[in-house]
Amino acid sequence: MQMKAVEVKQLIKSSGLKQWHVAEFYGLSEGNFCRLLRKDPSKKILSKIMEAIETAKEVYGDNQGGEIND
């Protein structure tokens, strides 16, 4: 089953991240990443988003301030 854009947004939020955290590792600005999520992502885009979420979780963790955890 393909994830819908709203489900991707919920996943980002439940991961303790902000969209800009994921956008940074996806390779887009926050604005362009938000535009990307206006439509349901294709499997290829969803795969790249999931990788970006995992990377952002490793870097930012539960840090809501946006500072990189060392």
Coordinates of C-alpha atoms in Angstrom, one line a residue:
M1 CA 0.0 0.0 0.0
Q2 CA 1.3 3.4 -0.9
M3 CA 1.5 6.1 1.8
K4 CA -0.5 9.2 1.3
A5 CA 1.1 12.7 1.8
V6 CA -0.8 13.2 5.0
E7 CA 0.6 9.9 6.4
V8 CA 4.1 11.0 5.6
K9 CA 3.5 14.3 7.4
Q10 CA 2.2 12.4 10.4
L11 CA 5.2 10.1 10.4
I12 CA 7.6 13.0 10.4
K13 CA 5.7 14.6 13.3
S14 CA 5.5 11.3 15.3
S15 CA 9.3 10.9 14.8
G16 CA 9.9 14.1 16.7
L17 CA 11.1 15.9 13.6
K18 CA 10.1 19.0 11.7
Q19 CA 9.6 19.0 8.0
W20 CA 12.6 21.2 7.6
H21 CA 14.8 18.5 9.3
V22 CA 13.7 16.0 6.7
A23 CA 13.9 18.5 3.8
E24 CA 17.5 19.2 4.6
F25 CA 18.5 15.5 4.1
Y26 CA 16.1 15.1 1.2
G27 CA 18.0 17.9 -0.6
L28 CA 15.3 20.4 -0.9
S29 CA 14.4 23.7 0.8
E30 CA 11.6 23.5 3.4
G31 CA 9.2 25.3 1.0
N32 CA 9.9 23.0 -1.9
F33 CA 9.7 19.9 0.4
C34 CA 6.3 21.1 1.6
R35 CA 5.2 21.6 -2.0
L36 CA 6.3 18.0 -2.7
L37 CA 4.0 16.8 0.0
R38 CA 0.9 18.5 -1.5
K39 CA 0.5 15.3 -3.6
D40 CA 0.8 11.7 -2.6
P41 CA 4.5 10.7 -3.2
S42 CA 5.5 8.0 -5.8
K43 CA 7.3 4.9 -4.5
K44 CA 10.6 6.4 -5.6
I45 CA 10.0 9.7 -3.8
L46 CA 8.6 7.9 -0.7
S47 CA 11.8 5.8 -0.5
K48 CA 14.0 8.9 -0.6
I49 CA 11.8 10.6 2.0
M50 CA 12.0 7.5 4.3
E51 CA 15.8 7.6 4.0
A52 CA 15.8 11.3 4.8
I53 CA 13.6 10.7 7.9
E54 CA 16.0 8.0 9.2
T55 CA 19.1 10.2 8.6
A56 CA 17.4 13.2 10.3
K57 CA 16.4 11.0 13.3
E58 CA 20.1 10.0 13.7
V59 CA 21.3 13.6 13.5
Y60 CA 18.6 15.5 15.3
G61 CA 17.1 12.7 17.5
D62 CA 14.5 14.1 19.9
N63 CA 16.1 17.5 19.9
Q64 CA 13.3 19.9 19.0
G65 CA 15.5 23.0 18.9
G66 CA 17.1 22.0 15.7
E67 CA 20.6 21.7 17.0
I68 CA 22.7 18.8 15.9
N69 CA 23.3 16.2 18.7
D70 CA 27.0 15.3 19.2

